[in-house]
mmCIF file of C-alpha atoms in Angstrom:
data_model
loop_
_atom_site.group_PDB
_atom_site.id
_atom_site.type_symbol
_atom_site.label_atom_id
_atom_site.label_comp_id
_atom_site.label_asym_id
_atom_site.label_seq_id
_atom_site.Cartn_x
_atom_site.Cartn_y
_atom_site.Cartn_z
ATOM 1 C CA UNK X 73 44.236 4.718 -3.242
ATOM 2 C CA UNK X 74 41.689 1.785 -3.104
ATOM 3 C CA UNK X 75 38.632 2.841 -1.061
ATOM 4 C CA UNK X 76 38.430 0.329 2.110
ATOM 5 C CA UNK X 77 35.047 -0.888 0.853
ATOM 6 C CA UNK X 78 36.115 -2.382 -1.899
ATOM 7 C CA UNK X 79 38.120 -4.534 0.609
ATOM 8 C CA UNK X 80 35.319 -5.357 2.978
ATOM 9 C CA UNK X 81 34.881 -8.804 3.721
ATOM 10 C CA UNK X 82 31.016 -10.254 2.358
ATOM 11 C CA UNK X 83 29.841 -11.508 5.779
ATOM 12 C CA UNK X 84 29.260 -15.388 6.287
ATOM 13 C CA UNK X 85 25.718 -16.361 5.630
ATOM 14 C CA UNK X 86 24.416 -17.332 8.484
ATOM 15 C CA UNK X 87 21.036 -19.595 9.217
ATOM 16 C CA UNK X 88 18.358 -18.490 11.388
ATOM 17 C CA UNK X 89 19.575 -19.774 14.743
ATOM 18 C CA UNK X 90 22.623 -17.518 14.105
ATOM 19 C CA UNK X 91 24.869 -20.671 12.701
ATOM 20 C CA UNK X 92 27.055 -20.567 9.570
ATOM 21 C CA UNK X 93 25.715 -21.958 6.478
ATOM 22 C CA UNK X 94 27.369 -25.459 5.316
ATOM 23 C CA UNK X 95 26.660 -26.848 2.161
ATOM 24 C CA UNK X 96 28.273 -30.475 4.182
ATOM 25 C CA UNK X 97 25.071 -32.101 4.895
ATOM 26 C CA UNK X 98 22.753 -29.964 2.616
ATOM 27 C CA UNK X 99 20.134 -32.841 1.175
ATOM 28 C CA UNK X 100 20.389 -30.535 -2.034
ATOM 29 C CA UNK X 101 23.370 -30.868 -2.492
ATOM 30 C CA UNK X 102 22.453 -32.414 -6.844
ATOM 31 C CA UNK X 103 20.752 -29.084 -6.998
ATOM 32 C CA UNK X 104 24.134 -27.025 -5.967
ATOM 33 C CA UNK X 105 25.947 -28.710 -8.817
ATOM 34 C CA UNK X 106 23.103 -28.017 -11.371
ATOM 35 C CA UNK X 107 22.797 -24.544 -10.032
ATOM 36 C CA UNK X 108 19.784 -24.176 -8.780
ATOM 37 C CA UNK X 109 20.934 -23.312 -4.948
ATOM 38 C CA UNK X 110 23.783 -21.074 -4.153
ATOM 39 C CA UNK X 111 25.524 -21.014 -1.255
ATOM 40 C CA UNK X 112 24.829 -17.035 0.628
ATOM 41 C CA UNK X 113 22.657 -16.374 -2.800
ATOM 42 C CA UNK X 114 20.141 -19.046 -3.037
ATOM 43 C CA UNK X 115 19.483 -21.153 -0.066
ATOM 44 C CA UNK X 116 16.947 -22.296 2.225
ATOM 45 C CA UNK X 117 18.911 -22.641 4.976
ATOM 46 C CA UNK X 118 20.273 -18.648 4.955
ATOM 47 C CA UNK X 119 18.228 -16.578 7.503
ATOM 48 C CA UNK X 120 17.961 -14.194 4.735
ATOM 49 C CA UNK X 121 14.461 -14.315 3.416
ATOM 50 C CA UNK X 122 15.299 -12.832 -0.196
ATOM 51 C CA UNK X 123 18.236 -15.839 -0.658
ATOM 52 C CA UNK X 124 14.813 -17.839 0.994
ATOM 53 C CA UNK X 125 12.547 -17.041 -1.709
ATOM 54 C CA UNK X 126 15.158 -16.767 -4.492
ATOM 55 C CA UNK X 127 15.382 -20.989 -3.393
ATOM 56 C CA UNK X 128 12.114 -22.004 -3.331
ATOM 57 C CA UNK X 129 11.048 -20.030 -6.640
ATOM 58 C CA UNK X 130 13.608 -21.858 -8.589
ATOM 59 C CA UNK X 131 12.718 -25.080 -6.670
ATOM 60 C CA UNK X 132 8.763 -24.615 -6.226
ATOM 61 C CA UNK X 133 8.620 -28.599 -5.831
ATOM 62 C CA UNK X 134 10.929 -28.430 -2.651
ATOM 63 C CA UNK X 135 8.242 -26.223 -0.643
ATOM 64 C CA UNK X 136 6.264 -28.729 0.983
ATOM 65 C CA UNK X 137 8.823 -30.211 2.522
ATOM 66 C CA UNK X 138 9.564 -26.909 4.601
ATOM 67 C CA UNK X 139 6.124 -26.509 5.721
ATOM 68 C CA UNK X 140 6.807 -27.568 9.344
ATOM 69 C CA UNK X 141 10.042 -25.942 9.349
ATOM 70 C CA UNK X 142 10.741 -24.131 12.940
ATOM 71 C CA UNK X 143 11.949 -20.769 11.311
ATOM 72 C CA UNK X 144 8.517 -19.074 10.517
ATOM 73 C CA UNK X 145 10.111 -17.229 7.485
ATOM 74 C CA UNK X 146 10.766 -20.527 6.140
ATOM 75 C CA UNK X 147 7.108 -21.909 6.707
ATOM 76 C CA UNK X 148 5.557 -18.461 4.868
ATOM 77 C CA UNK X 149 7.649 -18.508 1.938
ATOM 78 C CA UNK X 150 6.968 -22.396 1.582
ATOM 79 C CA UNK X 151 3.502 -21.591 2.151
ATOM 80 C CA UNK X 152 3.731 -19.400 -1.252
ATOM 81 C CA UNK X 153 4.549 -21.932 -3.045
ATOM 82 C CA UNK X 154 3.054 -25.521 -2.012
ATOM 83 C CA UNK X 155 0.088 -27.259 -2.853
ATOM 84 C CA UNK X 156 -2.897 -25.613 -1.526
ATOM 85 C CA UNK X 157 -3.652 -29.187 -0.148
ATOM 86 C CA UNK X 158 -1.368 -29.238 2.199
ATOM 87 C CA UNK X 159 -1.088 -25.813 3.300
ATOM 88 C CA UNK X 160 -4.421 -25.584 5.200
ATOM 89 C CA UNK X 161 -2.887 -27.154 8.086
ATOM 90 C CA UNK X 162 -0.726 -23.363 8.261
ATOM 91 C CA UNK X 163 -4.291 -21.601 8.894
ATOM 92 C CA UNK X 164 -3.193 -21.679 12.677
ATOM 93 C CA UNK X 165 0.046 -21.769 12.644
ATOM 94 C CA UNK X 166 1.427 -18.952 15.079
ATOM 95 C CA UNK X 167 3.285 -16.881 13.447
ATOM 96 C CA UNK X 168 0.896 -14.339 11.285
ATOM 97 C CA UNK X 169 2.864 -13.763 8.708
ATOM 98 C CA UNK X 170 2.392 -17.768 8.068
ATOM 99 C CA UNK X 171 -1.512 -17.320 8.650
ATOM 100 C CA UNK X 172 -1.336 -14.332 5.567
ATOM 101 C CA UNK X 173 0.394 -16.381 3.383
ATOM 102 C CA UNK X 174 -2.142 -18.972 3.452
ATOM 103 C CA UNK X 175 -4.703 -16.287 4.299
ATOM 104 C CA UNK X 176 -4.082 -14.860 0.578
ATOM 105 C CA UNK X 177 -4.256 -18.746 -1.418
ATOM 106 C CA UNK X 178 -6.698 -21.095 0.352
ATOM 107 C CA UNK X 179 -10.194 -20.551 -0.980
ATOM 108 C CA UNK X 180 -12.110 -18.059 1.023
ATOM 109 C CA UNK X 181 -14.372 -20.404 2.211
ATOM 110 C CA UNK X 182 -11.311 -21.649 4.251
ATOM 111 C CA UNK X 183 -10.346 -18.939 5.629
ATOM 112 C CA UNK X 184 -13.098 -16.677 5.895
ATOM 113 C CA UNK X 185 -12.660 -16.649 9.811
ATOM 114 C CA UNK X 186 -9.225 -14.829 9.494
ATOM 115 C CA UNK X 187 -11.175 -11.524 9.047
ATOM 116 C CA UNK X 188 -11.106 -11.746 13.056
ATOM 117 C CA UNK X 189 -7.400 -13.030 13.299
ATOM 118 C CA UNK X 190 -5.729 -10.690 16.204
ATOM 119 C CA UNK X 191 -2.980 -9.329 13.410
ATOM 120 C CA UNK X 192 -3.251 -6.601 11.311
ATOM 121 C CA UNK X 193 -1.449 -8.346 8.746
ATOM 122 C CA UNK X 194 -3.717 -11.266 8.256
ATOM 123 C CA UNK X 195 -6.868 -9.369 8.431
ATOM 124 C CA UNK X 196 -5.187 -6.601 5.895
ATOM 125 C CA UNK X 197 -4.974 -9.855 3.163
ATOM 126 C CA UNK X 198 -8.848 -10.759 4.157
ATOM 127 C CA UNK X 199 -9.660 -6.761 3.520
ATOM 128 C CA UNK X 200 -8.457 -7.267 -0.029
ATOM 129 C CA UNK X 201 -9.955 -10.595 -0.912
ATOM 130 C CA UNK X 202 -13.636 -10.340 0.549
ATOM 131 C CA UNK X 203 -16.276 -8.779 -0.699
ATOM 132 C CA UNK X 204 -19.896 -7.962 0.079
ATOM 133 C CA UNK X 205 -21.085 -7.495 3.766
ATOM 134 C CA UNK X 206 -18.188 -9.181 4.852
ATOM 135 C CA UNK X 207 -15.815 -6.255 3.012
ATOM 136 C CA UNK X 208 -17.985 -3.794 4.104
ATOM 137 C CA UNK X 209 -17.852 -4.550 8.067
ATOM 138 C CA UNK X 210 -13.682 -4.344 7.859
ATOM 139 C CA UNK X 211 -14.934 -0.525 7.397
ATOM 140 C CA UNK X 212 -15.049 -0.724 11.176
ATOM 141 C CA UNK X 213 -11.553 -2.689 12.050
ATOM 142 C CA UNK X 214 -10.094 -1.181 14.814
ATOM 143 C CA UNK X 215 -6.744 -0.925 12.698
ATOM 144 C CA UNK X 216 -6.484 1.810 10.387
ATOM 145 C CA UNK X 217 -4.745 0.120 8.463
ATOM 146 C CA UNK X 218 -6.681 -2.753 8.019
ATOM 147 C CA UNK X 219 -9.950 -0.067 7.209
ATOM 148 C CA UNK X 220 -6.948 1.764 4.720
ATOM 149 C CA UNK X 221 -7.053 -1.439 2.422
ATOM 150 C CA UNK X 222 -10.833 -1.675 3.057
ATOM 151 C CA UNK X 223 -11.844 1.465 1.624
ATOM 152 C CA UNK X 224 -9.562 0.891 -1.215
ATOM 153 C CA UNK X 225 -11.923 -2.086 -2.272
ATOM 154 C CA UNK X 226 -15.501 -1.655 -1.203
ATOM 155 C CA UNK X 227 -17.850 -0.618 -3.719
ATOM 156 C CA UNK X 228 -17.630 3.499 -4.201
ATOM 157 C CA UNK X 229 -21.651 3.696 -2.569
ATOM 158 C CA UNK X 230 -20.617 2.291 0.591
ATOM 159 C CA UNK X 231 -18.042 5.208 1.035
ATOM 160 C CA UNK X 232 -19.715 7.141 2.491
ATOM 161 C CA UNK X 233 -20.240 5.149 5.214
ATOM 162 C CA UNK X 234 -16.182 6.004 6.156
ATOM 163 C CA UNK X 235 -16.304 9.645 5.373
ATOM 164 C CA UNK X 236 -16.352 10.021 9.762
ATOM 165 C CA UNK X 237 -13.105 7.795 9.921
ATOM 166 C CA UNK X 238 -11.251 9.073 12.864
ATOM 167 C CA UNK X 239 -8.161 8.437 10.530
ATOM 168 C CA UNK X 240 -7.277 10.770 8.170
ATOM 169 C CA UNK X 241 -4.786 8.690 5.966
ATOM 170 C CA UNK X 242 -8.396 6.575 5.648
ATOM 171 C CA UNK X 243 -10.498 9.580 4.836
ATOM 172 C CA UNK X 244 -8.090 10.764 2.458
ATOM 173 C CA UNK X 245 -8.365 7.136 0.460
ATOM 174 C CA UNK X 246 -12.303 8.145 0.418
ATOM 175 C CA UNK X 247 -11.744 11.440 -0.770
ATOM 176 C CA UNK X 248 -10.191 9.855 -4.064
ATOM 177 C CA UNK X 249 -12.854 7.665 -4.175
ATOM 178 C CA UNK X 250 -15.470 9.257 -3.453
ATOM 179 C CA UNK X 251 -18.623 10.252 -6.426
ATOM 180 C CA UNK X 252 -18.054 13.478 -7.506
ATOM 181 C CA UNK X 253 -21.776 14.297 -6.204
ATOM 182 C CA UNK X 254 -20.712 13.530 -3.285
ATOM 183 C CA UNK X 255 -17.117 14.294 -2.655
ATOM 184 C CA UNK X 256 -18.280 18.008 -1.632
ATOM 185 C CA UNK X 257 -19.186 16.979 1.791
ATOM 186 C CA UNK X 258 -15.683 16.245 2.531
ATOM 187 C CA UNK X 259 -14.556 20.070 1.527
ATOM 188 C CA UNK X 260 -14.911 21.044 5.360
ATOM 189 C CA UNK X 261 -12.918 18.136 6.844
ATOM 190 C CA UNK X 262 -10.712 19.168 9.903
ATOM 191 C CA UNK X 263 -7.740 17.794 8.249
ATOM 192 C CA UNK X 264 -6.365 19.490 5.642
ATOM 193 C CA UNK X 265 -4.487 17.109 3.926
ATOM 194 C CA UNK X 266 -8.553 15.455 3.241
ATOM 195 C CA UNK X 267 -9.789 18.868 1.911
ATOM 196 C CA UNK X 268 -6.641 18.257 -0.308
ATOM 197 C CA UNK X 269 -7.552 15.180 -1.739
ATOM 198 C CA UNK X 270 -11.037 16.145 -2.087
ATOM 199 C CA UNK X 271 -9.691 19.823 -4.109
ATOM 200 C CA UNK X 272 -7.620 17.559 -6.831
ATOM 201 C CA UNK X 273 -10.884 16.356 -7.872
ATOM 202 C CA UNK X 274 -13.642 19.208 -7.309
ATOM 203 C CA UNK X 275 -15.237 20.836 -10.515
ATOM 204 C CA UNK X 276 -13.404 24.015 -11.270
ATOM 205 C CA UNK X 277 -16.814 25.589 -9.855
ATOM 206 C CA UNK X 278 -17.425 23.887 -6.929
ATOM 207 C CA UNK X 279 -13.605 25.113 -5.793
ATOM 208 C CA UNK X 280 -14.947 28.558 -4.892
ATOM 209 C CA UNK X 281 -16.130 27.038 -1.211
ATOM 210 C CA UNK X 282 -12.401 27.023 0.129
ATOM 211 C CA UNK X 283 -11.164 30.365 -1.057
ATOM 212 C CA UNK X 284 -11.013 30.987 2.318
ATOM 213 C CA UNK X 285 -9.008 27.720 3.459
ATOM 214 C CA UNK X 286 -7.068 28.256 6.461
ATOM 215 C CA UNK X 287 -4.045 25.812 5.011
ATOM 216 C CA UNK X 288 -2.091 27.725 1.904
ATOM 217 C CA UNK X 289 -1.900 24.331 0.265
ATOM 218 C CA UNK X 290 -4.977 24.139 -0.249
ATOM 219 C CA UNK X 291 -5.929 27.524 -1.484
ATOM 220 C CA UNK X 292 -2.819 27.153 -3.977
ATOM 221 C CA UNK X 293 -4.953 24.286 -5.369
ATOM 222 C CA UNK X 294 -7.761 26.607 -6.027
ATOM 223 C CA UNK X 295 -5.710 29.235 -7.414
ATOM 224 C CA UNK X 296 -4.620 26.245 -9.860
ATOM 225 C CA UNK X 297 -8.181 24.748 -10.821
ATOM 226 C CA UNK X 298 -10.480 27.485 -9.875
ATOM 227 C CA UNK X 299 -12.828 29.633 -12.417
ATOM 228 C CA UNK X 300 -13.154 33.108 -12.524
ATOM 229 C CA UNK X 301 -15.599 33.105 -9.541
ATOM 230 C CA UNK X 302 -13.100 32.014 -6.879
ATOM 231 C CA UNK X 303 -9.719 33.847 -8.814
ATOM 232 C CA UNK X 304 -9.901 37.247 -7.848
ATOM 233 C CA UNK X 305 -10.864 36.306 -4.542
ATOM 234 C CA UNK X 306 -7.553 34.949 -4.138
ATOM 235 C CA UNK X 307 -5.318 37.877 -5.602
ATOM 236 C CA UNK X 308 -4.565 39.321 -2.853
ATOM 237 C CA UNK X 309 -4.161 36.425 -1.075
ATOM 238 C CA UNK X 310 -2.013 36.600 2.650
ATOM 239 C CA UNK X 311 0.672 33.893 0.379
ATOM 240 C CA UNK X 312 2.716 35.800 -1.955
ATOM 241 C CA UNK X 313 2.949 32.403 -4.100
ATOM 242 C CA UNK X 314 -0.959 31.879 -4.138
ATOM 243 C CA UNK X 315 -2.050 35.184 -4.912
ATOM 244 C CA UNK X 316 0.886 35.411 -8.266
ATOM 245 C CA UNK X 317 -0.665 31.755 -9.199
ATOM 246 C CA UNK X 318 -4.352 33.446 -9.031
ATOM 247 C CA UNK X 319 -3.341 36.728 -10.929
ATOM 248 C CA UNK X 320 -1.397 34.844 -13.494
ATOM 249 C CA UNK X 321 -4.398 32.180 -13.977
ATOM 250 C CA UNK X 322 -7.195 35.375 -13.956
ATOM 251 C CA UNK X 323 -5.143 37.032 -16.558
ATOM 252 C CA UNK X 324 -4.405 34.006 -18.591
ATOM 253 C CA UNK X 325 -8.338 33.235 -18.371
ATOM 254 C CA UNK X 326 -9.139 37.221 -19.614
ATOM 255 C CA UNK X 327 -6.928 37.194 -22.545
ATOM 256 C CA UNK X 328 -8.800 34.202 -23.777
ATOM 257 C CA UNK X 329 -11.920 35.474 -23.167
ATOM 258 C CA UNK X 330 -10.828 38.573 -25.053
ATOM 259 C CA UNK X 331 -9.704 35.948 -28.443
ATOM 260 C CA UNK X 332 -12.894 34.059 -28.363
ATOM 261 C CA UNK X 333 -15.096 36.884 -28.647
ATOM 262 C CA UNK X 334 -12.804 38.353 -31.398
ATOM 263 C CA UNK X 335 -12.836 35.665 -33.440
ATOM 264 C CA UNK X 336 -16.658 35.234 -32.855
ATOM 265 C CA UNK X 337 -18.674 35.808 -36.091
#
């Protein structure tokens, strides 16, 4: 028997006030027949922002005429595309998603000002395009987020500087970051999922400090990387799983102590 999806009737594109698509009075209608727009594949006038895009990067020419037009999706796609001469006129348009488009092509000098714009998504664009003092003081956006793609792009001796974030999905991103001379200060972070990220990236030596980790996820990390000064601290550790890892590790470590000194003249 023939599964009832196969039968499923492909929905009627629709445009973005909810209409059906017609090809009728399409004004590219020469491009249909050479096959550069597709009817509920590649269109600009399908809601659909991937059959959107699919149009305007086969047609790049046709964007600037769509720069004005009222569905936003429309006007940031176009926005990819067009001239950078006539986009600037999108830098407050009201939709942000418009404002990031142009946001991430106009010269910064243009649009230096959208570091304050009152969406995440804009200023997220601005975090990964400026630089200096002005990169540095998205440290303190009030969107994690927006500090997220910060910290991702500041130099690695301001980082310190975000090691307090009250976010830990942000301190985490400055735990991998983070100078090994300095990465130790985040060992004693109240989240553990930080002293995690700072543990992947310890010396072997320096692990010994969170032997006594309250998360197991953590001390399974140090049963993995640590040296013989934090392994048989962890051998008898209260998880069954940690405490095999460390014996197995201590053990493997011993027997090749024991061959080096053999074969030692």
């Amino acid at each position: 028997m023939m599964s009832a999806g196969r039968h499923a009737a492909v929905p009627e594109p629709t445009d973005w006030l909810g209409r059906p698509v017609s090809c009728v009075d399409c004004p590219h209608d020469g491009m249909r027949a050479e096959g550069r727009c597709d009817r509920g594949r590649v269109c600009v006038r399908d809601r659909r922002v991937r059959r959107i895009d699919r149009f305007f990067a086969g047609n790049p020419g046709e964007a600037e005429a769509y720069l004005d037009h009222p569905y936003f999706e429309i006007r940031a796609l176009a926005a990819k595309r067009a001239s950078l001469f006539l986009i600037a006129r999108l830098v407050g348009d009201p939709e942000p998603d418009v404002r990031a488009a142009v946001a991430q092509r106009l010269p910064l000098a243009r649009v230096a000002h959208l570091r304050d714009d009152p969406d995440r998504k804009v200023r997220m664009v601005m975090a990964q395009r400026l630089e200096g003092a002005a990169l540095v003081a998205m440290l303190a956006d009030p969107d994690y987020a927006v500090r997220l793609v910060a910290v991702r792009h500041v130099p690695v001796d301001v980082l310190p500087s975000a090691m307090q974030d009250p976010d830990p999905q942000v301190r985490c991103e400055v735990a991998r970051r983070m100078k090994p001379d300095v990465l130790p200060a985040m060992l004693y972070d109240v989240d553990p999922l930080v002293r995690i990220a700072a543990a992947e990236r310890l010396a072997p030596a320096q692990l010994v400090a969170l032997v006594g980790d309250p998360d197991l996820r953590v001390r399974w990390i140090v049963a993995e990387r640590g040296d013989v000064a934090a392994l048989p601290r962890l051998c008898n550790d209260p998880d069954p799983e940690v405490s095999a890892r460390a014996r197995s590790r201590l053990a493997a470590l011993d027997r090749r102590s024991c061959e080096e000194n053999r074969d030692a003249p």
